[in-house]
């Protein structure tokens, strides 16, 4: 078989290695808390950035070659399949995520577009069989084509809604055929630019209708995986309905979709929403909708979606802490929704990006495991709420207390009991030590 990348199998060489094409921390078979790093981290390749994104931006053309030697439309897309699997094999990545339009181009009409998709999906299926690599999740790109200029599920035009539904039906078929564990809704154009032309209530009702149809259809076809909503506050739309984890939760509960849907939390989208990555993961986890992660990072100096490979061990540690506390991934995983910078235009740069991301999360996993086994951070929190385990606090939690009984208690108390320090600086210093020593 043709080799697309002049790169050798990337191996674990340990923290002392100076070989940039090796893992310093990601040792796939190493056991952490009873499970291999490979099984904890469930790394996935993003088809769009890795095999399609050529570095084009608002001000300049692409800088990276992504035709992989293909001449015609479908040949290019077929070569992406072989290049993608070669890359995943060389990096030891076990999963991939895709949009329908990353896999195959649009044809002259929907029927032809679907044929293109089937043709490339068949090649993907063969490569999956050959390598054992699996599909983490699939999705439909309902944002690039001009027909979606006013949205897809939230378009004011019922014909566009119908087209989006047809596209989603097919994307679900392909996801099921590839054994995908999840199906994502990311609403890049599901929002609005101005209220002067928008019926917000009606648009959200319609989005829920589309999601219900998707669940009904997929479950009818035997899909047992998770549906995900991926929150993002803005870009490309000014106001996106799935702003953050909390607003997405309200939507899911309002429309009764919370049993089928979980959240796919992206680091970069958390930043854009003015939250930390860990905040978004925590909100998902404590509300029972933690699902999957798009592992990347933004840039604190830029206000847009830079989709960089993640290199902050601090953020990765806090992310993996939430993953471990959620009981680990079930259908989800860590999808590197990330691209090399426009100036990093060679294939090797993509390998270096993945290596950096995988090492960052491997170290993050070690640190998170240490945070839990060390016990000081969790112990501090447990003590901090200790007043709710006895006396009046216990009555509050058990539901025995009323405003009247609390008033009687307060009247007797005199000045409110003295508060204890929150010890933020001490805890931050413990966290640093745990990361350094992990
Ligand atoms: C864009 C999103 C997108 C989703 C899948 O910002 O991250 O790539 O992950 O449609
Ligand atoms: Ca994403
Ligand atoms: Ca993004």
mmCIF file with all atom_site columns, C-alpha atoms in Angstrom, residues 296-434:
data_model
loop_
_atom_site.group_PDB
_atom_site.id
_atom_site.type_symbol
_atom_site.label_atom_id
_atom_site.label_alt_id
_atom_site.label_comp_id
_atom_site.label_asym_id
_atom_site.label_entity_id
_atom_site.label_seq_id
_atom_site.pdbx_PDB_ins_code
_atom_site.Cartn_x
_atom_site.Cartn_y
_atom_site.Cartn_z
_atom_site.occupancy
_atom_site.B_iso_or_equiv
_atom_site.pdbx_formal_charge
_atom_site.auth_seq_id
_atom_site.auth_comp_id
_atom_site.auth_asym_id
_atom_site.auth_atom_id
_atom_site.pdbx_PDB_model_num
ATOM 1   C CA . UNK A 1 296 ? -8.056  21.492 21.869 1.00 0.00 ? 296 UNK A CA 1
ATOM 2   C CA . UNK A 1 297 ? -7.324  24.976 23.120 1.00 0.00 ? 297 UNK A CA 1
ATOM 3   C CA . UNK A 1 298 ? -8.047  28.552 22.227 1.00 0.00 ? 298 UNK A CA 1
ATOM 4   C CA . UNK A 1 299 ? -5.837  31.554 22.773 1.00 0.00 ? 299 UNK A CA 1
ATOM 5   C CA . UNK A 1 300 ? -6.512  33.857 25.686 1.00 0.00 ? 300 UNK A CA 1
ATOM 6   C CA . UNK A 1 301 ? -5.417  36.846 23.582 1.00 0.00 ? 301 UNK A CA 1
ATOM 7   C CA . UNK A 1 302 ? -7.731  36.111 20.654 1.00 0.00 ? 302 UNK A CA 1
ATOM 8   C CA . UNK A 1 303 ? -11.517 36.174 20.734 1.00 0.00 ? 303 UNK A CA 1
ATOM 9   C CA . UNK A 1 304 ? -12.130 33.493 18.130 1.00 0.00 ? 304 UNK A CA 1
ATOM 10  C CA . UNK A 1 305 ? -12.061 29.752 17.628 1.00 0.00 ? 305 UNK A CA 1
ATOM 11  C CA . UNK A 1 306 ? -8.402  28.953 16.993 1.00 0.00 ? 306 UNK A CA 1
ATOM 12  C CA . UNK A 1 307 ? -8.705  25.155 17.471 1.00 0.00 ? 307 UNK A CA 1
ATOM 13  C CA . UNK A 1 308 ? -5.103  24.689 18.564 1.00 0.00 ? 308 UNK A CA 1
ATOM 14  C CA . UNK A 1 309 ? -3.605  21.429 19.713 1.00 0.00 ? 309 UNK A CA 1
ATOM 15  C CA . UNK A 1 310 ? -3.826  21.351 23.522 1.00 0.00 ? 310 UNK A CA 1
ATOM 16  C CA . UNK A 1 311 ? -0.522  21.820 25.340 1.00 0.00 ? 311 UNK A CA 1
ATOM 17  C CA . UNK A 1 312 ? -1.574  23.013 28.800 1.00 0.00 ? 312 UNK A CA 1
ATOM 18  C CA . UNK A 1 313 ? -0.939  20.196 31.282 1.00 0.00 ? 313 UNK A CA 1
ATOM 19  C CA . UNK A 1 314 ? -2.812  22.210 33.907 1.00 0.00 ? 314 UNK A CA 1
ATOM 20  C CA . UNK A 1 315 ? -6.031  22.288 31.850 1.00 0.00 ? 315 UNK A CA 1
ATOM 21  C CA . UNK A 1 316 ? -5.607  18.663 30.784 1.00 0.00 ? 316 UNK A CA 1
ATOM 22  C CA . UNK A 1 317 ? -5.180  17.573 34.418 1.00 0.00 ? 317 UNK A CA 1
ATOM 23  C CA . UNK A 1 318 ? -8.395  19.308 35.444 1.00 0.00 ? 318 UNK A CA 1
ATOM 24  C CA . UNK A 1 319 ? -10.201 17.867 32.418 1.00 0.00 ? 319 UNK A CA 1
ATOM 25  C CA . UNK A 1 320 ? -9.043  14.328 33.180 1.00 0.00 ? 320 UNK A CA 1
ATOM 26  C CA . UNK A 1 321 ? -10.042 14.831 36.815 1.00 0.00 ? 321 UNK A CA 1
ATOM 27  C CA . UNK A 1 322 ? -13.620 15.450 35.629 1.00 0.00 ? 322 UNK A CA 1
ATOM 28  C CA . UNK A 1 323 ? -13.434 12.460 33.269 1.00 0.00 ? 323 UNK A CA 1
ATOM 29  C CA . UNK A 1 324 ? -12.248 10.149 36.066 1.00 0.00 ? 324 UNK A CA 1
ATOM 30  C CA . UNK A 1 325 ? -14.880 11.495 38.471 1.00 0.00 ? 325 UNK A CA 1
ATOM 31  C CA . UNK A 1 326 ? -17.534 10.848 35.814 1.00 0.00 ? 326 UNK A CA 1
ATOM 32  C CA . UNK A 1 327 ? -16.436 7.202  35.870 1.00 0.00 ? 327 UNK A CA 1
ATOM 33  C CA . UNK A 1 328 ? -14.405 7.486  32.639 1.00 0.00 ? 328 UNK A CA 1
ATOM 34  C CA . UNK A 1 329 ? -15.579 7.582  29.066 1.00 0.00 ? 329 UNK A CA 1
ATOM 35  C CA . UNK A 1 330 ? -18.294 5.168  27.982 1.00 0.00 ? 330 UNK A CA 1
ATOM 36  C CA . UNK A 1 331 ? -19.236 6.000  24.381 1.00 0.00 ? 331 UNK A CA 1
ATOM 37  C CA . UNK A 1 332 ? -17.195 9.210  24.342 1.00 0.00 ? 332 UNK A CA 1
ATOM 38  C CA . UNK A 1 333 ? -13.516 9.957  24.076 1.00 0.00 ? 333 UNK A CA 1
ATOM 39  C CA . UNK A 1 334 ? -10.948 12.700 23.478 1.00 0.00 ? 334 UNK A CA 1
ATOM 40  C CA . UNK A 1 335 ? -11.327 14.020 19.952 1.00 0.00 ? 335 UNK A CA 1
ATOM 41  C CA . UNK A 1 336 ? -8.518  16.317 18.863 1.00 0.00 ? 336 UNK A CA 1
ATOM 42  C CA . UNK A 1 337 ? -10.645 18.964 17.174 1.00 0.00 ? 337 UNK A CA 1
ATOM 43  C CA . UNK A 1 338 ? -7.406  20.778 16.445 1.00 0.00 ? 338 UNK A CA 1
ATOM 44  C CA . UNK A 1 339 ? -5.262  21.936 13.570 1.00 0.00 ? 339 UNK A CA 1
ATOM 45  C CA . UNK A 1 340 ? -1.647  22.915 13.081 1.00 0.00 ? 340 UNK A CA 1
ATOM 46  C CA . UNK A 1 341 ? -1.107  26.671 12.616 1.00 0.00 ? 341 UNK A CA 1
ATOM 47  C CA . UNK A 1 342 ? -1.189  28.079 9.067  1.00 0.00 ? 342 UNK A CA 1
ATOM 48  C CA . UNK A 1 343 ? 2.575   28.531 9.187  1.00 0.00 ? 343 UNK A CA 1
ATOM 49  C CA . UNK A 1 344 ? 3.021   24.867 10.204 1.00 0.00 ? 344 UNK A CA 1
ATOM 50  C CA . UNK A 1 345 ? 2.097   23.498 6.817  1.00 0.00 ? 345 UNK A CA 1
ATOM 51  C CA . UNK A 1 346 ? 3.998   20.211 6.472  1.00 0.00 ? 346 UNK A CA 1
ATOM 52  C CA . UNK A 1 347 ? 2.574   16.746 7.286  1.00 0.00 ? 347 UNK A CA 1
ATOM 53  C CA . UNK A 1 348 ? 5.183   16.392 10.053 1.00 0.00 ? 348 UNK A CA 1
ATOM 54  C CA . UNK A 1 349 ? 3.628   19.407 11.765 1.00 0.00 ? 349 UNK A CA 1
ATOM 55  C CA . UNK A 1 350 ? 0.349   17.541 12.114 1.00 0.00 ? 350 UNK A CA 1
ATOM 56  C CA . UNK A 1 351 ? 2.181   14.599 13.676 1.00 0.00 ? 351 UNK A CA 1
ATOM 57  C CA . UNK A 1 352 ? 3.919   16.962 16.113 1.00 0.00 ? 352 UNK A CA 1
ATOM 58  C CA . UNK A 1 353 ? 0.539   18.495 16.964 1.00 0.00 ? 353 UNK A CA 1
ATOM 59  C CA . UNK A 1 354 ? -0.982  15.126 17.821 1.00 0.00 ? 354 UNK A CA 1
ATOM 60  C CA . UNK A 1 355 ? 2.098   14.044 19.758 1.00 0.00 ? 355 UNK A CA 1
ATOM 61  C CA . UNK A 1 356 ? 1.936   17.258 21.815 1.00 0.00 ? 356 UNK A CA 1
ATOM 62  C CA . UNK A 1 357 ? -1.782  16.755 22.483 1.00 0.00 ? 357 UNK A CA 1
ATOM 63  C CA . UNK A 1 358 ? -1.473  13.073 23.387 1.00 0.00 ? 358 UNK A CA 1
ATOM 64  C CA . UNK A 1 359 ? 1.461   13.674 25.730 1.00 0.00 ? 359 UNK A CA 1
ATOM 65  C CA . UNK A 1 360 ? -0.354  16.593 27.347 1.00 0.00 ? 360 UNK A CA 1
ATOM 66  C CA . UNK A 1 361 ? -3.394  14.445 28.104 1.00 0.00 ? 361 UNK A CA 1
ATOM 67  C CA . UNK A 1 362 ? -1.298  11.470 29.220 1.00 0.00 ? 362 UNK A CA 1
ATOM 68  C CA . UNK A 1 363 ? 0.434   13.712 31.755 1.00 0.00 ? 363 UNK A CA 1
ATOM 69  C CA . UNK A 1 364 ? -2.947  15.214 32.622 1.00 0.00 ? 364 UNK A CA 1
ATOM 70  C CA . UNK A 1 365 ? -4.288  11.725 33.339 1.00 0.00 ? 365 UNK A CA 1
ATOM 71  C CA . UNK A 1 366 ? -1.363  10.965 35.653 1.00 0.00 ? 366 UNK A CA 1
ATOM 72  C CA . UNK A 1 367 ? -1.908  14.240 37.487 1.00 0.00 ? 367 UNK A CA 1
ATOM 73  C CA . UNK A 1 368 ? -5.659  13.667 37.790 1.00 0.00 ? 368 UNK A CA 1
ATOM 74  C CA . UNK A 1 369 ? -5.092  10.195 39.195 1.00 0.00 ? 369 UNK A CA 1
ATOM 75  C CA . UNK A 1 370 ? -2.711  11.720 41.713 1.00 0.00 ? 370 UNK A CA 1
ATOM 76  C CA . UNK A 1 371 ? -5.248  14.403 42.667 1.00 0.00 ? 371 UNK A CA 1
ATOM 77  C CA . UNK A 1 372 ? -7.700  11.649 43.541 1.00 0.00 ? 372 UNK A CA 1
ATOM 78  C CA . UNK A 1 373 ? -5.354  9.177  45.247 1.00 0.00 ? 373 UNK A CA 1
ATOM 79  C CA . UNK A 1 374 ? -3.656  11.932 47.260 1.00 0.00 ? 374 UNK A CA 1
ATOM 80  C CA . UNK A 1 375 ? -7.044  12.886 48.689 1.00 0.00 ? 375 UNK A CA 1
ATOM 81  C CA . UNK A 1 376 ? -6.088  16.304 50.122 1.00 0.00 ? 376 UNK A CA 1
ATOM 82  C CA . UNK A 1 377 ? -8.102  18.375 47.633 1.00 0.00 ? 377 UNK A CA 1
ATOM 83  C CA . UNK A 1 378 ? -11.253 16.296 47.961 1.00 0.00 ? 378 UNK A CA 1
ATOM 84  C CA . UNK A 1 379 ? -10.753 16.006 51.689 1.00 0.00 ? 379 UNK A CA 1
ATOM 85  C CA . UNK A 1 380 ? -10.645 19.790 51.960 1.00 0.00 ? 380 UNK A CA 1
ATOM 86  C CA . UNK A 1 381 ? -13.946 20.116 50.115 1.00 0.00 ? 381 UNK A CA 1
ATOM 87  C CA . UNK A 1 382 ? -15.595 17.412 52.218 1.00 0.00 ? 382 UNK A CA 1
ATOM 88  C CA . UNK A 1 383 ? -14.526 19.242 55.422 1.00 0.00 ? 383 UNK A CA 1
ATOM 89  C CA . UNK A 1 384 ? -15.658 22.573 54.039 1.00 0.00 ? 384 UNK A CA 1
ATOM 90  C CA . UNK A 1 385 ? -19.255 21.342 53.887 1.00 0.00 ? 385 UNK A CA 1
ATOM 91  C CA . UNK A 1 386 ? -19.027 19.403 57.152 1.00 0.00 ? 386 UNK A CA 1
ATOM 92  C CA . UNK A 1 387 ? -21.590 21.654 58.887 1.00 0.00 ? 387 UNK A CA 1
ATOM 93  C CA . UNK A 1 388 ? -24.294 20.017 56.746 1.00 0.00 ? 388 UNK A CA 1
ATOM 94  C CA . UNK A 1 389 ? -23.626 16.576 58.171 1.00 0.00 ? 389 UNK A CA 1
ATOM 95  C CA . UNK A 1 390 ? -24.795 17.268 61.716 1.00 0.00 ? 390 UNK A CA 1
ATOM 96  C CA . UNK A 1 391 ? -27.229 19.493 63.570 1.00 0.00 ? 391 UNK A CA 1
ATOM 97  C CA . UNK A 1 392 ? -29.080 22.234 61.748 1.00 0.00 ? 392 UNK A CA 1
ATOM 98  C CA . UNK A 1 393 ? -27.189 21.604 58.484 1.00 0.00 ? 393 UNK A CA 1
ATOM 99  C CA . UNK A 1 394 ? -28.308 17.986 58.482 1.00 0.00 ? 394 UNK A CA 1
ATOM 100 C CA . UNK A 1 395 ? -31.910 19.174 58.947 1.00 0.00 ? 395 UNK A CA 1
ATOM 101 C CA . UNK A 1 396 ? -31.525 21.415 55.861 1.00 0.00 ? 396 UNK A CA 1
ATOM 102 C CA . UNK A 1 397 ? -30.269 18.553 53.722 1.00 0.00 ? 397 UNK A CA 1
ATOM 103 C CA . UNK A 1 398 ? -32.849 16.045 54.954 1.00 0.00 ? 398 UNK A CA 1
ATOM 104 C CA . UNK A 1 399 ? -35.690 18.486 54.299 1.00 0.00 ? 399 UNK A CA 1
ATOM 105 C CA . UNK A 1 400 ? -36.680 18.659 57.987 1.00 0.00 ? 400 UNK A CA 1
ATOM 106 C CA . UNK A 1 401 ? -35.796 22.357 58.330 1.00 0.00 ? 401 UNK A CA 1
ATOM 107 C CA . UNK A 1 402 ? -38.291 25.127 57.481 1.00 0.00 ? 402 UNK A CA 1
ATOM 108 C CA . UNK A 1 403 ? -37.915 28.890 57.435 1.00 0.00 ? 403 UNK A CA 1
ATOM 109 C CA . UNK A 1 404 ? -39.552 28.925 60.886 1.00 0.00 ? 404 UNK A CA 1
ATOM 110 C CA . UNK A 1 405 ? -37.179 26.370 62.481 1.00 0.00 ? 405 UNK A CA 1
ATOM 111 C CA . UNK A 1 406 ? -34.193 28.113 60.885 1.00 0.00 ? 406 UNK A CA 1
ATOM 112 C CA . UNK A 1 407 ? -35.393 31.448 62.226 1.00 0.00 ? 407 UNK A CA 1
ATOM 113 C CA . UNK A 1 408 ? -35.720 30.016 65.724 1.00 0.00 ? 408 UNK A CA 1
ATOM 114 C CA . UNK A 1 409 ? -32.186 28.618 65.422 1.00 0.00 ? 409 UNK A CA 1
ATOM 115 C CA . UNK A 1 410 ? -30.804 31.932 64.089 1.00 0.00 ? 410 UNK A CA 1
ATOM 116 C CA . UNK A 1 411 ? -32.424 33.932 66.880 1.00 0.00 ? 411 UNK A CA 1
ATOM 117 C CA . UNK A 1 412 ? -30.633 31.788 69.451 1.00 0.00 ? 412 UNK A CA 1
ATOM 118 C CA . UNK A 1 413 ? -27.330 31.839 67.561 1.00 0.00 ? 413 UNK A CA 1
ATOM 119 C CA . UNK A 1 414 ? -26.476 35.487 68.038 1.00 0.00 ? 414 UNK A CA 1
ATOM 120 C CA . UNK A 1 415 ? -23.782 36.570 65.546 1.00 0.00 ? 415 UNK A CA 1
ATOM 121 C CA . UNK A 1 416 ? -23.395 34.013 62.677 1.00 0.00 ? 416 UNK A CA 1
ATOM 122 C CA . UNK A 1 417 ? -20.803 31.349 63.401 1.00 0.00 ? 417 UNK A CA 1
ATOM 123 C CA . UNK A 1 418 ? -17.283 32.267 62.345 1.00 0.00 ? 418 UNK A CA 1
ATOM 124 C CA . UNK A 1 419 ? -16.288 31.299 58.808 1.00 0.00 ? 419 UNK A CA 1
ATOM 125 C CA . UNK A 1 420 ? -13.257 29.256 57.912 1.00 0.00 ? 420 UNK A CA 1
ATOM 126 C CA . UNK A 1 421 ? -10.741 30.356 55.274 1.00 0.00 ? 421 UNK A CA 1
ATOM 127 C CA . UNK A 1 422 ? -11.298 29.108 51.709 1.00 0.00 ? 422 UNK A CA 1
ATOM 128 C CA . UNK A 1 423 ? -7.512  28.512 51.483 1.00 0.00 ? 423 UNK A CA 1
ATOM 129 C CA . UNK A 1 424 ? -7.448  29.050 47.712 1.00 0.00 ? 424 UNK A CA 1
ATOM 130 C CA . UNK A 1 425 ? -3.722  29.789 47.521 1.00 0.00 ? 425 UNK A CA 1
ATOM 131 C CA . UNK A 1 426 ? -2.820  26.765 49.610 1.00 0.00 ? 426 UNK A CA 1
ATOM 132 C CA . UNK A 1 427 ? -4.978  24.528 47.395 1.00 0.00 ? 427 UNK A CA 1
ATOM 133 C CA . UNK A 1 428 ? -3.468  25.970 44.221 1.00 0.00 ? 428 UNK A CA 1
ATOM 134 C CA . UNK A 1 429 ? -0.049  25.208 45.568 1.00 0.00 ? 429 UNK A CA 1
ATOM 135 C CA . UNK A 1 430 ? -1.063  21.620 46.421 1.00 0.00 ? 430 UNK A CA 1
ATOM 136 C CA . UNK A 1 431 ? -2.449  21.198 42.902 1.00 0.00 ? 431 UNK A CA 1
ATOM 137 C CA . UNK A 1 432 ? 0.803   22.437 41.372 1.00 0.00 ? 432 UNK A CA 1
ATOM 138 C CA . UNK A 1 433 ? 2.817   20.051 43.514 1.00 0.00 ? 433 UNK A CA 1
ATOM 139 C CA . UNK A 1 434 ? 0.583   17.142 42.487 1.00 0.00 ? 434 UNK A CA 1
#
